[in-house]
Amino acid sequence: MSYRTALSEVLAGLAGPAAEAAAVRGRFPRGAVTALGRAGLLGLTVSTEFGGGGRGLREAVDVVARTAPVCPATAAVLRSHYTAVAVIEAHGGPWLRAEIAAGRHLASLALAESEEEQAGEGDGPEADSRLLVPGSVATRSGEVVALRARKQRVVAAGEADLYVWSSRPLAAPDGLTLWAVPAHAPDLFVPARPSVAGPRGSATSTVFADPVLVPAEAMLGADGAGLDVVLRTVLPWLLELRAAADVRRPPVLDPALDPARDPGGTRRPAGTLAAS
């Protein structure tokens, strides 16, 4: 079965009461996420070596674009999930990649930080720039790292199984460091009342760590190298998937017809912080 056929079946079940529950009552689309996992769509972009679909950003854009008109909350969850998985595919371990491929793990991003909660979805250059300067503190003691932070605009907060988390480096002089933080880890706190950010039902909220303890091996990539990952992976995926979630713009699956390319066929930056 193709991923589009599988997605059509999931969306057919999502339309109606399920989508209304998310849009009107703000209920997280847990049934949709479970169905997406069983259909192989949460693992769409994981390597076939680990049981995933072996697809890339182009197919992820297609899935998000087709989901957004039916349920914006589910599209927002997929946007964050696919971006987080792109990081995990490059730097995560085999067990975690296999769990995502099997549809048993929903991933999300816990990167943004600011002093005050922002109204609205928090998209745009200002929001993106906050991904580059984490205030989170990471302290290592033996093989355990303590992370202290207040992460803003986390999609699927309290619903995801794993957060791709940023902090200041442990020892590197600059940059940032990324971590795979299990959502069930003790001392992670999500307010009972979600913030106003994000589509209704997407469980977009703040996540507090005071602190959360993770093994040192939970580091994704090298200490201090996370800034390059954010610039070259996170932001390009977020910008493309954000555009796909805009139901006013249909997905462009033929590169020759992509208006974001110049006449010479070179991809123009999708936003102000595209990878350099």
PDB file of C-alpha atoms in Angstrom, residues 11-155:
ATOM      1  CA  LEU A  11      -7.977  11.016   6.976  1.00  0.00           C
ATOM      2  CA  ALA A  12     -11.310   9.411   6.128  1.00  0.00           C
ATOM      3  CA  GLY A  13     -11.569   8.295   9.736  1.00  0.00           C
ATOM      4  CA  LEU A  14     -10.325  11.633  11.046  1.00  0.00           C
ATOM      5  CA  ALA A  15     -12.856  13.792   9.206  1.00  0.00           C
ATOM      6  CA  GLY A  16     -16.009  14.737  11.065  1.00  0.00           C
ATOM      7  CA  PRO A  17     -16.321  14.250  14.836  1.00  0.00           C
ATOM      8  CA  ALA A  18     -12.615  13.607  15.454  1.00  0.00           C
ATOM      9  CA  ALA A  19     -11.463  16.764  13.678  1.00  0.00           C
ATOM     10  CA  GLU A  20     -14.277  18.727  15.310  1.00  0.00           C
ATOM     11  CA  ALA A  21     -13.182  17.546  18.755  1.00  0.00           C
ATOM     12  CA  ALA A  22      -9.735  18.998  18.107  1.00  0.00           C
ATOM     13  CA  ALA A  23     -10.899  22.250  16.508  1.00  0.00           C
ATOM     14  CA  VAL A  24     -13.848  23.043  18.779  1.00  0.00           C
ATOM     15  CA  ARG A  25     -13.088  21.372  22.107  1.00  0.00           C
ATOM     16  CA  GLY A  26      -9.306  21.524  21.874  1.00  0.00           C
ATOM     17  CA  ARG A  27      -8.913  17.781  22.316  1.00  0.00           C
ATOM     18  CA  PHE A  28      -5.574  16.322  21.239  1.00  0.00           C
ATOM     19  CA  PRO A  29      -6.087  14.046  18.178  1.00  0.00           C
ATOM     20  CA  ARG A  30      -4.755  10.937  19.894  1.00  0.00           C
ATOM     21  CA  GLY A  31      -6.813   8.616  17.706  1.00  0.00           C
ATOM     22  CA  ALA A  32      -5.363  10.177  14.566  1.00  0.00           C
ATOM     23  CA  VAL A  33      -1.796   9.898  15.870  1.00  0.00           C
ATOM     24  CA  THR A  34      -2.335   6.231  16.740  1.00  0.00           C
ATOM     25  CA  ALA A  35      -3.791   5.558  13.300  1.00  0.00           C
ATOM     26  CA  LEU A  36      -0.897   7.369  11.612  1.00  0.00           C
ATOM     27  CA  GLY A  37       1.539   5.218  13.561  1.00  0.00           C
ATOM     28  CA  ARG A  38      -0.211   1.974  12.620  1.00  0.00           C
ATOM     29  CA  ALA A  39      -0.309   3.045   8.973  1.00  0.00           C
ATOM     30  CA  GLY A  40       3.451   3.604   8.924  1.00  0.00           C
ATOM     31  CA  LEU A  41       3.139   7.359   8.485  1.00  0.00           C
ATOM     32  CA  LEU A  42       4.922   8.346  11.696  1.00  0.00           C
ATOM     33  CA  GLY A  43       7.852   6.300  10.415  1.00  0.00           C
ATOM     34  CA  LEU A  44       7.547   7.577   6.852  1.00  0.00           C
ATOM     35  CA  THR A  45      10.922   9.342   6.891  1.00  0.00           C
ATOM     36  CA  VAL A  46      12.855   6.745   8.892  1.00  0.00           C
ATOM     37  CA  SER A  47      15.354   4.637   6.958  1.00  0.00           C
ATOM     38  CA  THR A  48      14.101   1.315   5.605  1.00  0.00           C
ATOM     39  CA  GLU A  49      17.024  -0.268   7.461  1.00  0.00           C
ATOM     40  CA  PHE A  50      15.048   0.276  10.670  1.00  0.00           C
ATOM     41  CA  GLY A  51      11.637  -0.563   9.227  1.00  0.00           C
ATOM     42  CA  GLY A  52      10.651   2.937   8.148  1.00  0.00           C
ATOM     43  CA  GLY A  53       9.320   4.205   4.858  1.00  0.00           C
ATOM     44  CA  GLY A  54      12.645   5.584   3.664  1.00  0.00           C
ATOM     45  CA  ARG A  55      11.013   8.773   2.383  1.00  0.00           C
ATOM     46  CA  GLY A  56      12.160  12.361   2.744  1.00  0.00           C
ATOM     47  CA  LEU A  57      11.050  15.958   3.123  1.00  0.00           C
ATOM     48  CA  ARG A  58       9.110  15.952  -0.139  1.00  0.00           C
ATOM     49  CA  GLU A  59       6.786  13.172   1.035  1.00  0.00           C
ATOM     50  CA  ALA A  60       6.499  14.681   4.521  1.00  0.00           C
ATOM     51  CA  VAL A  61       5.368  17.941   2.907  1.00  0.00           C
ATOM     52  CA  ASP A  62       2.759  16.005   0.939  1.00  0.00           C
ATOM     53  CA  VAL A  63       1.395  14.314   4.079  1.00  0.00           C
ATOM     54  CA  VAL A  64       1.178  17.573   6.042  1.00  0.00           C
ATOM     55  CA  ALA A  65      -0.445  19.435   3.129  1.00  0.00           C
ATOM     56  CA  ARG A  66      -3.122  16.746   2.734  1.00  0.00           C
ATOM     57  CA  THR A  67      -3.765  16.584   6.479  1.00  0.00           C
ATOM     58  CA  ALA A  68      -4.022  20.320   7.183  1.00  0.00           C
ATOM     59  CA  PRO A  69      -7.421  20.944   5.513  1.00  0.00           C
ATOM     60  CA  VAL A  70      -8.938  18.030   7.443  1.00  0.00           C
ATOM     61  CA  CYS A  71      -7.384  18.662  10.867  1.00  0.00           C
ATOM     62  CA  PRO A  72      -4.948  21.552  11.430  1.00  0.00           C
ATOM     63  CA  ALA A  73      -4.035  20.171  14.861  1.00  0.00           C
ATOM     64  CA  THR A  74      -2.881  16.849  13.422  1.00  0.00           C
ATOM     65  CA  ALA A  75      -0.939  18.687  10.710  1.00  0.00           C
ATOM     66  CA  ALA A  76       0.858  20.749  13.374  1.00  0.00           C
ATOM     67  CA  VAL A  77       1.737  17.580  15.280  1.00  0.00           C
ATOM     68  CA  LEU A  78       3.112  15.981  12.110  1.00  0.00           C
ATOM     69  CA  ARG A  79       5.102  19.102  11.279  1.00  0.00           C
ATOM     70  CA  SER A  80       6.928  18.990  14.594  1.00  0.00           C
ATOM     71  CA  HIS A  81       7.255  15.200  14.511  1.00  0.00           C
ATOM     72  CA  TYR A  82       8.800  14.993  11.042  1.00  0.00           C
ATOM     73  CA  THR A  83      11.260  17.783  11.854  1.00  0.00           C
ATOM     74  CA  ALA A  84      12.314  16.074  15.078  1.00  0.00           C
ATOM     75  CA  VAL A  85      12.672  12.756  13.247  1.00  0.00           C
ATOM     76  CA  ALA A  86      14.977  14.402  10.690  1.00  0.00           C
ATOM     77  CA  VAL A  87      17.340  15.207  13.571  1.00  0.00           C
ATOM     78  CA  ILE A  88      16.991  11.736  15.075  1.00  0.00           C
ATOM     79  CA  GLU A  89      17.636  10.096  11.706  1.00  0.00           C
ATOM     80  CA  ALA A  90      20.961  11.908  11.510  1.00  0.00           C
ATOM     81  CA  HIS A  91      22.057  11.554  15.135  1.00  0.00           C
ATOM     82  CA  GLY A  92      19.785   9.140  17.021  1.00  0.00           C
ATOM     83  CA  GLY A  93      20.460   5.544  17.998  1.00  0.00           C
ATOM     84  CA  PRO A  94      19.106   2.394  16.309  1.00  0.00           C
ATOM     85  CA  TRP A  95      16.558   1.547  19.017  1.00  0.00           C
ATOM     86  CA  LEU A  96      14.917   4.968  18.889  1.00  0.00           C
ATOM     87  CA  ARG A  97      14.786   4.997  15.102  1.00  0.00           C
ATOM     88  CA  ALA A  98      13.197   1.542  15.090  1.00  0.00           C
ATOM     89  CA  GLU A  99      10.578   2.635  17.643  1.00  0.00           C
ATOM     90  CA  ILE A 100       9.610   5.609  15.491  1.00  0.00           C
ATOM     91  CA  ALA A 101       9.548   3.443  12.369  1.00  0.00           C
ATOM     92  CA  ALA A 102       7.164   1.047  14.128  1.00  0.00           C
ATOM     93  CA  GLY A 103       4.814   3.920  14.965  1.00  0.00           C
ATOM     94  CA  ARG A 104       5.345   3.589  18.713  1.00  0.00           C
ATOM     95  CA  HIS A 105       7.031   6.961  19.252  1.00  0.00           C
ATOM     96  CA  LEU A 106       5.682  10.434  18.566  1.00  0.00           C
ATOM     97  CA  ALA A 107       8.497  12.990  18.562  1.00  0.00           C
ATOM     98  CA  SER A 108       8.330  16.741  19.027  1.00  0.00           C
ATOM     99  CA  LEU A 109      10.601  19.779  19.275  1.00  0.00           C
ATOM    100  CA  ALA A 110      11.474  21.553  22.529  1.00  0.00           C
ATOM    101  CA  LEU A 111      13.787  24.255  21.239  1.00  0.00           C
ATOM    102  CA  ALA A 112      12.181  27.683  21.590  1.00  0.00           C
ATOM    103  CA  GLU A 113      12.674  29.790  24.703  1.00  0.00           C
ATOM    104  CA  SER A 114      11.577  33.270  25.687  1.00  0.00           C
ATOM    105  CA  GLU A 115      10.747  35.169  28.821  1.00  0.00           C
ATOM    106  CA  GLU A 116       7.072  35.547  28.009  1.00  0.00           C
ATOM    107  CA  GLU A 117       4.554  33.283  26.310  1.00  0.00           C
ATOM    108  CA  GLN A 118       3.830  34.525  22.808  1.00  0.00           C
ATOM    109  CA  ALA A 119       0.286  34.870  21.524  1.00  0.00           C
ATOM    110  CA  GLY A 120      -0.679  33.167  18.288  1.00  0.00           C
ATOM    111  CA  GLU A 121       1.206  30.345  16.635  1.00  0.00           C
ATOM    112  CA  GLY A 122       4.570  31.975  17.118  1.00  0.00           C
ATOM    113  CA  ASP A 123       5.701  31.353  13.546  1.00  0.00           C
ATOM    114  CA  GLY A 124       8.004  33.657  11.636  1.00  0.00           C
ATOM    115  CA  PRO A 125      11.545  35.041  11.741  1.00  0.00           C
ATOM    116  CA  GLU A 126      11.405  36.215  15.363  1.00  0.00           C
ATOM    117  CA  ALA A 127      10.165  32.838  16.568  1.00  0.00           C
ATOM    118  CA  ASP A 128      12.731  31.017  14.438  1.00  0.00           C
ATOM    119  CA  SER A 129      15.575  33.136  15.801  1.00  0.00           C
ATOM    120  CA  ARG A 130      14.768  31.974  19.331  1.00  0.00           C
ATOM    121  CA  LEU A 131      15.718  28.442  18.311  1.00  0.00           C
ATOM    122  CA  LEU A 132      19.330  29.558  17.940  1.00  0.00           C
ATOM    123  CA  VAL A 133      20.030  30.935  21.418  1.00  0.00           C
ATOM    124  CA  PRO A 134      19.026  28.505  24.166  1.00  0.00           C
ATOM    125  CA  GLY A 135      19.075  29.636  27.756  1.00  0.00           C
ATOM    126  CA  SER A 136      18.784  26.080  29.049  1.00  0.00           C
ATOM    127  CA  VAL A 137      21.561  24.932  31.331  1.00  0.00           C
ATOM    128  CA  ALA A 138      23.091  21.456  31.053  1.00  0.00           C
ATOM    129  CA  THR A 139      25.201  20.102  33.907  1.00  0.00           C
ATOM    130  CA  ARG A 140      26.952  16.747  33.763  1.00  0.00           C
ATOM    131  CA  SER A 141      27.683  14.526  36.749  1.00  0.00           C
ATOM    132  CA  GLY A 142      29.282  11.266  35.695  1.00  0.00           C
ATOM    133  CA  GLU A 143      27.074   9.678  33.041  1.00  0.00           C
ATOM    134  CA  VAL A 144      24.000  11.754  33.929  1.00  0.00           C
ATOM    135  CA  VAL A 145      23.113  15.213  32.610  1.00  0.00           C
ATOM    136  CA  ALA A 146      20.714  17.591  34.355  1.00  0.00           C
ATOM    137  CA  LEU A 147      18.768  19.899  32.028  1.00  0.00           C
ATOM    138  CA  ARG A 148      17.032  23.001  33.378  1.00  0.00           C
ATOM    139  CA  ALA A 149      14.762  24.937  31.041  1.00  0.00           C
ATOM    140  CA  ARG A 150      11.433  26.504  30.253  1.00  0.00           C
ATOM    141  CA  LYS A 151      10.623  25.490  26.690  1.00  0.00           C
ATOM    142  CA  GLN A 152       7.956  27.465  24.846  1.00  0.00           C
ATOM    143  CA  ARG A 153       5.504  26.520  22.076  1.00  0.00           C
ATOM    144  CA  VAL A 154       6.143  22.785  22.323  1.00  0.00           C
ATOM    145  CA  VAL A 155       3.659  20.970  20.085  1.00  0.00           C
TER     146      VAL A 155
END
